[in-house]
Amino acid sequence: MNQHMNKNEDSFINKHPLDQETLFLVSQTFKALSDPTRIRILNLLCSAEHSVNELAERLNLGQSTVSHQLRFLKQLRLVKFRRAGTTLYYSKDDDHIMNLLNQAIEHATHN
């Protein structure tokens, strides 16, 4: 067993059989996190909500590209939105995924 796992991780991993739905959801989560554009969007949404236009401007991407990626992330319930007039503001919807993303970023930047 990996010595770096804490008790909580050790108590869940390998002790619960993975049904097809769980396997699918886990694979979709990693699919979501495998795309650089989606990672950039989630990284911005970790700290604050943003409109589609704000995200597009901050990431130097087209609004349609950002909207497409947000739709994918919303389907997985990784982001949520609220409407203010005609503007949609997106924010994170799952702290577990944001923690996973943070850990991946820390791992990638660890020297």
PDB file of C-alpha atoms in Angstrom:
ATOM      1  CA  MET A   1       0.000   0.000   0.000  1.00  0.00           C
ATOM      2  CA  ASN A   2       1.211   3.487  -0.826  1.00  0.00           C
ATOM      3  CA  GLN A   3       2.766   5.060   2.264  1.00  0.00           C
ATOM      4  CA  HIS A   4       1.568   8.513   1.208  1.00  0.00           C
ATOM      5  CA  MET A   5      -2.124   7.671   1.566  1.00  0.00           C
ATOM      6  CA  ASN A   6      -3.811   8.884   4.688  1.00  0.00           C
ATOM      7  CA  LYS A   7      -6.295   6.798   6.675  1.00  0.00           C
ATOM      8  CA  ASN A   8      -9.355   8.262   4.908  1.00  0.00           C
ATOM      9  CA  GLU A   9      -8.030   7.450   1.440  1.00  0.00           C
ATOM     10  CA  ASP A  10      -6.936   3.982   2.522  1.00  0.00           C
ATOM     11  CA  SER A  11     -10.360   3.224   3.990  1.00  0.00           C
ATOM     12  CA  PHE A  12     -12.199   3.944   0.723  1.00  0.00           C
ATOM     13  CA  ILE A  13      -9.854   2.830  -2.057  1.00  0.00           C
ATOM     14  CA  ASN A  14      -9.955  -0.892  -2.865  1.00  0.00           C
ATOM     15  CA  LYS A  15     -12.729  -1.603  -0.356  1.00  0.00           C
ATOM     16  CA  HIS A  16     -15.714  -0.702  -2.501  1.00  0.00           C
ATOM     17  CA  PRO A  17     -16.440  -2.535  -5.749  1.00  0.00           C
ATOM     18  CA  LEU A  18     -16.720  -0.210  -8.713  1.00  0.00           C
ATOM     19  CA  ASP A  19     -19.995  -0.591 -10.577  1.00  0.00           C
ATOM     20  CA  GLN A  20     -20.389   0.505 -14.196  1.00  0.00           C
ATOM     21  CA  GLU A  21     -21.959   3.856 -13.325  1.00  0.00           C
ATOM     22  CA  THR A  22     -19.133   4.722 -10.919  1.00  0.00           C
ATOM     23  CA  LEU A  23     -16.505   3.688 -13.473  1.00  0.00           C
ATOM     24  CA  PHE A  24     -18.181   5.851 -16.095  1.00  0.00           C
ATOM     25  CA  LEU A  25     -18.415   8.905 -13.812  1.00  0.00           C
ATOM     26  CA  VAL A  26     -14.787   8.581 -12.695  1.00  0.00           C
ATOM     27  CA  SER A  27     -13.607   8.245 -16.306  1.00  0.00           C
ATOM     28  CA  GLN A  28     -15.692  11.278 -17.339  1.00  0.00           C
ATOM     29  CA  THR A  29     -14.204  13.296 -14.480  1.00  0.00           C
ATOM     30  CA  PHE A  30     -10.685  12.476 -15.629  1.00  0.00           C
ATOM     31  CA  LYS A  31     -11.734  13.216 -19.216  1.00  0.00           C
ATOM     32  CA  ALA A  32     -12.886  16.646 -18.051  1.00  0.00           C
ATOM     33  CA  LEU A  33      -9.558  17.221 -16.326  1.00  0.00           C
ATOM     34  CA  SER A  34      -7.561  15.985 -19.328  1.00  0.00           C
ATOM     35  CA  ASP A  35      -8.327  19.018 -21.481  1.00  0.00           C
ATOM     36  CA  PRO A  36      -6.086  22.093 -21.061  1.00  0.00           C
ATOM     37  CA  THR A  37      -8.924  24.529 -21.807  1.00  0.00           C
ATOM     38  CA  ARG A  38     -11.187  22.968 -19.196  1.00  0.00           C
ATOM     39  CA  ILE A  39      -8.345  22.995 -16.661  1.00  0.00           C
ATOM     40  CA  ARG A  40      -7.804  26.701 -17.314  1.00  0.00           C
ATOM     41  CA  ILE A  41     -11.527  27.395 -16.888  1.00  0.00           C
ATOM     42  CA  LEU A  42     -11.761  25.398 -13.653  1.00  0.00           C
ATOM     43  CA  ASN A  43      -8.629  27.075 -12.340  1.00  0.00           C
ATOM     44  CA  LEU A  44     -10.246  30.497 -12.755  1.00  0.00           C
ATOM     45  CA  LEU A  45     -13.517  29.292 -11.243  1.00  0.00           C
ATOM     46  CA  CYS A  46     -11.689  27.947  -8.175  1.00  0.00           C
ATOM     47  CA  SER A  47     -11.403  31.452  -6.779  1.00  0.00           C
ATOM     48  CA  ALA A  48     -14.421  33.340  -8.136  1.00  0.00           C
ATOM     49  CA  GLU A  49     -17.418  33.185 -10.413  1.00  0.00           C
ATOM     50  CA  HIS A  50     -17.089  34.560 -13.927  1.00  0.00           C
ATOM     51  CA  SER A  51     -19.368  35.245 -16.867  1.00  0.00           C
ATOM     52  CA  VAL A  52     -18.737  33.499 -20.177  1.00  0.00           C
ATOM     53  CA  ASN A  53     -17.435  36.791 -21.582  1.00  0.00           C
ATOM     54  CA  GLU A  54     -15.051  37.273 -18.655  1.00  0.00           C
ATOM     55  CA  LEU A  55     -13.714  33.749 -19.052  1.00  0.00           C
ATOM     56  CA  ALA A  56     -13.297  34.172 -22.796  1.00  0.00           C
ATOM     57  CA  GLU A  57     -11.446  37.449 -22.313  1.00  0.00           C
ATOM     58  CA  ARG A  58      -9.200  36.181 -19.489  1.00  0.00           C
ATOM     59  CA  LEU A  59      -8.312  33.015 -21.420  1.00  0.00           C
ATOM     60  CA  ASN A  60      -8.054  34.715 -24.828  1.00  0.00           C
ATOM     61  CA  LEU A  61     -10.602  32.282 -26.276  1.00  0.00           C
ATOM     62  CA  GLY A  62     -13.765  32.634 -28.298  1.00  0.00           C
ATOM     63  CA  GLN A  63     -17.055  32.835 -26.433  1.00  0.00           C
ATOM     64  CA  SER A  64     -18.382  29.779 -28.290  1.00  0.00           C
ATOM     65  CA  THR A  65     -15.334  27.728 -27.243  1.00  0.00           C
ATOM     66  CA  VAL A  66     -15.795  28.688 -23.599  1.00  0.00           C
ATOM     67  CA  SER A  67     -19.546  28.028 -23.747  1.00  0.00           C
ATOM     68  CA  HIS A  68     -18.953  24.580 -25.233  1.00  0.00           C
ATOM     69  CA  GLN A  69     -16.493  23.653 -22.491  1.00  0.00           C
ATOM     70  CA  LEU A  70     -18.759  25.023 -19.765  1.00  0.00           C
ATOM     71  CA  ARG A  71     -21.634  22.904 -21.096  1.00  0.00           C
ATOM     72  CA  PHE A  72     -19.450  19.794 -20.774  1.00  0.00           C
ATOM     73  CA  LEU A  73     -18.377  20.754 -17.236  1.00  0.00           C
ATOM     74  CA  LYS A  74     -21.970  21.548 -16.238  1.00  0.00           C
ATOM     75  CA  GLN A  75     -23.194  18.139 -17.453  1.00  0.00           C
ATOM     76  CA  LEU A  76     -20.714  16.548 -15.044  1.00  0.00           C
ATOM     77  CA  ARG A  77     -21.850  18.932 -12.267  1.00  0.00           C
ATOM     78  CA  LEU A  78     -18.359  20.368 -11.943  1.00  0.00           C
ATOM     79  CA  VAL A  79     -19.632  23.908 -12.504  1.00  0.00           C
ATOM     80  CA  LYS A  80     -22.949  25.641 -11.902  1.00  0.00           C
ATOM     81  CA  PHE A  81     -24.384  28.936 -13.054  1.00  0.00           C
ATOM     82  CA  ARG A  82     -26.669  31.689 -11.959  1.00  0.00           C
ATOM     83  CA  ARG A  83     -28.471  34.088 -14.246  1.00  0.00           C
ATOM     84  CA  ALA A  84     -28.383  37.856 -13.779  1.00  0.00           C
ATOM     85  CA  GLY A  85     -30.505  39.383 -16.518  1.00  0.00           C
ATOM     86  CA  THR A  86     -29.151  37.955 -19.756  1.00  0.00           C
ATOM     87  CA  THR A  87     -25.738  37.093 -18.314  1.00  0.00           C
ATOM     88  CA  LEU A  88     -24.796  33.683 -16.943  1.00  0.00           C
ATOM     89  CA  TYR A  89     -22.212  33.587 -14.165  1.00  0.00           C
ATOM     90  CA  TYR A  90     -20.399  30.299 -13.666  1.00  0.00           C
ATOM     91  CA  SER A  91     -18.777  29.019 -10.488  1.00  0.00           C
ATOM     92  CA  LYS A  92     -17.374  25.765  -9.140  1.00  0.00           C
ATOM     93  CA  ASP A  93     -19.909  23.170  -8.106  1.00  0.00           C
ATOM     94  CA  ASP A  94     -17.747  20.434  -6.633  1.00  0.00           C
ATOM     95  CA  ASP A  95     -15.030  21.058  -4.054  1.00  0.00           C
ATOM     96  CA  HIS A  96     -13.810  17.464  -4.397  1.00  0.00           C
ATOM     97  CA  ILE A  97     -12.872  18.056  -8.024  1.00  0.00           C
ATOM     98  CA  MET A  98     -11.298  21.405  -7.227  1.00  0.00           C
ATOM     99  CA  ASN A  99      -9.192  19.683  -4.550  1.00  0.00           C
ATOM    100  CA  LEU A 100      -8.206  17.030  -7.085  1.00  0.00           C
ATOM    101  CA  LEU A 101      -7.261  19.740  -9.587  1.00  0.00           C
ATOM    102  CA  ASN A 102      -5.255  21.591  -6.933  1.00  0.00           C
ATOM    103  CA  GLN A 103      -3.411  18.396  -6.024  1.00  0.00           C
ATOM    104  CA  ALA A 104      -2.627  17.719  -9.683  1.00  0.00           C
ATOM    105  CA  ILE A 105      -1.304  21.258 -10.139  1.00  0.00           C
ATOM    106  CA  GLU A 106       0.785  20.987  -6.959  1.00  0.00           C
ATOM    107  CA  HIS A 107       2.130  17.636  -8.157  1.00  0.00           C
ATOM    108  CA  ALA A 108       3.004  19.067 -11.581  1.00  0.00           C
ATOM    109  CA  THR A 109       4.784  22.098 -10.114  1.00  0.00           C
ATOM    110  CA  HIS A 110       6.521  20.250  -7.262  1.00  0.00           C
ATOM    111  CA  ASN A 111      10.302  20.230  -7.684  1.00  0.00           C
TER     112      ASN A 111
END
